[in-house]
Short mmCIF file of C-alpha atoms in Angstrom, two decimals:
data_model
loop_
_atom_site.label_atom_id
_atom_site.label_comp_id
_atom_site.label_asym_id
_atom_site.label_seq_id
_atom_site.Cartn_x
_atom_site.Cartn_y
_atom_site.Cartn_z
CA GLU G 1 20.43 46.90 75.57
CA ILE G 2 22.21 49.88 74.08
CA VAL G 3 20.97 50.64 70.58
CA LEU G 4 23.18 52.47 68.10
CA THR G 5 21.78 54.50 65.23
CA GLN G 6 23.85 55.77 62.34
CA SER G 7 23.25 58.64 59.96
CA PRO G 8 22.91 59.04 57.14
CA ASP G 9 21.98 55.64 55.75
CA THR G 10 23.83 56.47 52.55
CA LEU G 11 26.33 59.28 51.96
CA SER G 12 27.36 60.33 48.46
CA VAL G 13 30.69 62.16 48.34
CA SER G 14 33.18 62.97 45.61
CA PRO G 15 36.78 61.72 45.84
CA GLY G 16 38.98 64.25 47.59
CA GLU G 17 36.13 65.65 49.63
CA ARG G 18 35.45 65.14 53.33
CA ALA G 19 32.92 62.66 54.71
CA ILE G 20 31.34 62.91 58.14
CA LEU G 21 29.48 59.90 59.53
CA SER G 22 27.48 59.96 62.75
CA CYS G 23 26.64 57.39 65.39
CA ARG G 24 24.30 57.90 68.33
CA ALA G 25 23.77 55.65 71.34
CA THR G 26 20.57 55.34 73.37
CA GLN G 27 22.61 55.71 76.58
CA SER G 28 26.14 56.69 77.40
CA VAL G 29 28.89 54.31 76.28
CA SER G 30 31.63 56.63 77.60
CA ASN G 31 34.38 56.36 74.97
CA ASN G 32 33.89 52.61 74.46
CA LEU G 33 33.09 52.93 70.80
CA ALA G 34 34.72 51.51 67.67
CA TRP G 35 34.33 52.08 63.94
CA TYR G 36 34.75 49.43 61.24
CA GLN G 37 34.97 49.54 57.47
CA GLN G 38 33.57 46.70 55.39
CA LYS G 39 33.98 46.25 51.66
CA PRO G 40 31.89 43.80 49.64
CA GLY G 41 32.92 40.20 50.20
CA GLN G 42 35.41 41.12 52.90
CA ALA G 43 35.52 40.90 56.67
CA PRO G 44 35.17 44.15 58.60
CA ARG G 45 38.33 46.11 59.38
CA LEU G 46 38.86 47.97 62.65
CA LEU G 47 39.48 51.68 62.04
CA ILE G 48 38.98 53.41 65.38
CA TYR G 49 38.64 52.26 68.99
CA GLY G 50 38.25 54.22 72.18
CA ALA G 51 36.17 56.63 70.07
CA ALA G 52 39.27 58.43 68.78
CA THR G 53 42.29 56.10 68.59
CA ARG G 54 43.28 54.87 65.15
CA ALA G 55 43.96 51.16 64.91
CA THR G 56 47.31 49.91 63.67
CA GLY G 57 47.97 50.82 60.05
CA ILE G 58 44.93 53.08 59.61
CA PRO G 59 45.69 56.24 57.58
CA VAL G 60 45.59 59.58 59.34
CA ARG G 61 42.74 60.76 57.10
CA PHE G 62 40.45 58.67 59.35
CA SER G 63 39.59 60.34 62.65
CA GLY G 64 37.02 59.70 65.34
CA SER G 65 35.54 61.96 67.96
CA GLY G 66 32.83 62.08 70.58
CA SER G 67 31.94 60.57 73.91
CA GLY G 68 28.84 59.59 75.80
CA THR G 69 26.11 59.23 73.22
CA GLU G 70 27.29 61.18 70.16
CA PHE G 71 30.15 60.09 67.92
CA THR G 72 31.58 61.06 64.57
CA LEU G 73 33.87 59.39 62.05
CA THR G 74 35.52 61.83 59.68
CA ILE G 75 37.40 60.89 56.53
CA SER G 76 39.29 64.03 55.59
CA SER G 77 39.99 63.47 51.87
CA LEU G 78 38.24 60.51 50.34
CA GLN G 79 40.26 58.04 48.34
CA SER G 80 38.73 55.54 45.93
CA GLU G 81 39.41 52.69 48.37
CA ASP G 82 37.36 54.39 51.11
CA PHE G 83 33.99 53.76 49.49
CA ALA G 84 32.48 51.04 51.66
CA VAL G 85 30.03 50.45 54.50
CA TYR G 86 30.97 51.82 57.91
CA TYR G 87 29.70 50.44 61.21
CA CYS G 88 29.97 51.81 64.70
CA GLN G 89 30.04 49.38 67.63
CA HIS G 90 29.93 49.87 71.38
CA TYR G 91 31.67 47.74 73.97
CA ASN G 92 30.56 49.46 77.14
CA MET G 93 29.49 47.17 79.99
CA TRP G 94 28.77 44.27 77.68
CA PRO G 95 27.23 41.82 77.00
CA PRO G 96 25.68 42.49 74.71
CA ILE G 97 28.01 44.18 72.27
CA THR G 98 25.96 45.92 69.58
CA PHE G 99 26.63 47.43 66.18
CA GLY G 100 24.92 50.26 64.39
CA PRO G 101 23.06 49.49 61.15
CA GLY G 102 25.82 50.96 59.00
CA THR G 103 26.34 53.91 56.67
CA ARG G 104 27.03 53.21 53.01
CA LEU G 105 29.59 55.65 51.61
CA GLU G 106 29.26 55.86 47.85
CA ILE G 107 30.95 57.78 45.09
CA LYS G 108 29.14 60.91 43.97
CA GLU X 1 51.33 38.29 61.11
CA VAL X 2 47.98 37.59 62.75
CA HIS X 3 45.87 35.05 60.91
CA LEU X 4 42.48 33.55 61.76
CA SER X 5 41.53 30.56 59.62
CA GLN X 6 37.94 29.39 59.84
CA SER X 7 36.33 26.08 58.96
CA GLY X 8 33.11 24.21 59.50
CA GLY X 9 30.31 26.05 57.74
CA GLY X 10 27.72 24.51 55.45
CA LEU X 11 24.09 23.65 54.84
CA VAL X 12 22.09 22.22 57.75
CA GLN X 13 18.42 21.48 58.27
CA PRO X 14 16.35 23.40 60.83
CA GLY X 15 16.89 21.88 64.26
CA GLY X 16 20.29 20.56 63.26
CA SER X 17 23.76 21.25 64.64
CA LEU X 18 27.04 22.54 63.30
CA ARG X 19 30.42 23.37 64.79
CA LEU X 20 32.60 26.20 63.56
CA SER X 21 36.34 26.32 64.21
CA CYS X 22 38.79 29.19 64.07
CA ALA X 23 42.51 28.48 64.19
CA ALA X 24 44.66 31.41 65.23
CA SER X 25 48.31 32.22 64.59
CA GLY X 26 50.67 35.15 64.80
CA PHE X 27 49.84 36.30 68.34
CA THR X 28 49.74 34.95 71.90
CA PHE X 29 46.34 33.31 71.67
CA SER X 30 46.03 32.57 75.39
CA THR X 31 46.13 36.28 76.34
CA HIS X 32 43.21 37.51 74.27
CA ALA X 33 39.46 37.04 74.40
CA MET X 34 37.89 35.75 71.20
CA HIS X 35 34.49 36.41 69.70
CA TRP X 36 32.05 35.31 67.03
CA VAL X 37 30.15 37.88 64.95
CA ARG X 38 27.62 37.04 62.26
CA GLN X 39 26.15 38.79 59.25
CA ALA X 40 22.93 37.66 57.62
CA PRO X 41 22.84 38.01 53.82
CA GLY X 42 22.65 41.69 52.90
CA LYS X 43 22.37 42.73 56.54
CA GLY X 44 24.51 44.30 59.24
CA LEU X 45 26.79 42.86 61.89
CA GLU X 46 25.56 41.02 64.99
CA TRP X 47 27.80 40.00 67.89
CA VAL X 48 27.04 36.39 68.81
CA SER X 49 29.40 35.26 71.56
CA GLY X 50 32.68 35.89 73.32
CA VAL X 51 35.05 33.91 75.51
CA SER X 52 37.71 35.20 77.88
CA ALA X 53 41.38 34.44 77.39
CA THR X 54 41.35 31.50 79.79
CA GLY X 55 37.97 30.22 78.66
CA GLY X 56 36.57 30.68 82.14
CA SER X 57 34.01 33.32 81.15
CA LYS X 58 31.63 33.01 78.25
CA TYR X 59 29.16 35.54 76.91
CA TYR X 60 26.22 35.22 74.54
CA ALA X 61 23.69 37.32 72.69
CA ASP X 62 20.14 36.65 73.80
CA SER X 63 19.32 35.41 70.31
CA VAL X 64 21.62 32.38 70.70
CA LYS X 65 21.71 31.82 74.47
CA GLY X 66 20.93 28.22 75.34
CA ARG X 67 21.50 27.03 71.76
CA PHE X 68 25.09 28.02 70.99
CA ALA X 69 28.22 27.26 73.01
CA ILE X 70 31.59 28.91 72.63
CA SER X 71 34.80 27.21 73.74
CA ARG X 72 38.51 27.46 73.18
CA ASP X 73 41.57 25.23 73.24
CA ASN X 74 44.59 27.31 74.15
CA SER X 75 46.93 24.38 73.54
CA ASN X 76 45.83 24.34 69.89
CA ASN X 77 45.13 28.07 69.46
CA THR X 78 41.57 27.38 68.36
CA VAL X 79 38.18 28.79 69.25
CA TYR X 80 34.94 26.95 68.51
CA LEU X 81 31.27 27.74 68.17
CA GLN X 82 28.92 24.81 68.68
CA MET X 83 25.54 25.67 67.20
CA ASN X 84 22.53 23.54 68.12
CA SER X 85 18.80 23.82 67.42
CA LEU X 86 19.57 25.89 64.37
CA ARG X 87 16.83 28.04 62.87
CA ALA X 88 16.38 29.72 59.51
CA ASP X 89 17.22 33.09 61.04
CA ASP X 90 20.66 31.76 62.05
CA THR X 91 21.56 31.75 58.36
CA ALA X 92 24.56 34.07 58.08
CA LYS X 93 28.25 34.35 57.49
CA TYR X 94 29.96 33.79 60.82
CA TYR X 95 33.24 35.54 61.57
CA CYS X 96 35.63 34.80 64.39
CA ALA X 97 37.36 37.89 65.70
CA LYS X 98 40.28 38.59 68.01
CA ASP X 99 39.72 40.97 70.89
CA SER X 100 41.99 44.00 70.57
CA TRP X 101 43.03 43.79 74.21
CA ILE X 102 42.87 41.15 76.92
CA ILE X 103 39.11 41.53 76.96
CA ARG X 104 37.86 44.85 75.66
CA GLY X 105 35.13 44.07 73.18
CA SER X 106 36.57 45.63 70.04
CA PHE X 107 37.91 43.37 67.32
CA ASP X 108 41.22 44.04 65.58
CA TYR X 109 41.52 40.92 63.42
CA TRP X 110 38.83 38.87 61.73
CA GLY X 111 38.65 35.49 60.06
CA GLN X 112 37.54 35.08 56.49
CA GLY X 113 34.03 34.03 57.50
CA SER X 114 32.11 30.74 57.37
CA LEU X 115 28.76 30.59 55.63
CA VAL X 116 26.05 28.78 57.56
CA THR X 117 22.79 28.10 55.74
CA VAL X 118 19.85 26.69 57.67
CA SER X 119 17.26 25.34 55.25
CA SER X 120 15.24 22.23 54.54
#
């Protein structure tokens, strides 16, 4: 089973600043990686798939990069609505599909 | 507009059974795989099961294999999760999710979630 780790556990950033979240896989997932945003009491929301492709309706301030085992989600200029938990997820040669443990992005 | 409407959660005793339903609208249901993902209270996301567009292929996490069964009814645009032999560690909010392609494994739309509590 491919295990995903995310860092940091919690990231404190001021509005308007840039946030960089990392996701690492225990073996290559090629570019079969997605990022989700989840706010309290809500279902997750797909942000990025294919490691770097924004999902429909996702603002351009969200960008993804990486391939193989190292991935990054960058939020270029944080808005108040961006403070949430972010999960990476692989879908390479599944099952199983696995998620990372999440990074909590909080207001500094 | 894509909409996934879930029903069927609740409180069940250990060893009991429950069936979750997820009614889909706003897209061609029969051309997309569907999945179930759960989230234990205060915890992260765990993929539970997936079913191909036709229903001919079904996939499970090891943690539920042999106890849960996924199915779909393309004539009624509904996907189901039959949960048997429930345990305390199955307590979670269960989300149905639409595959973002025919069968890719990423999820572009999610239901509102159904809370399942396994307790005596």
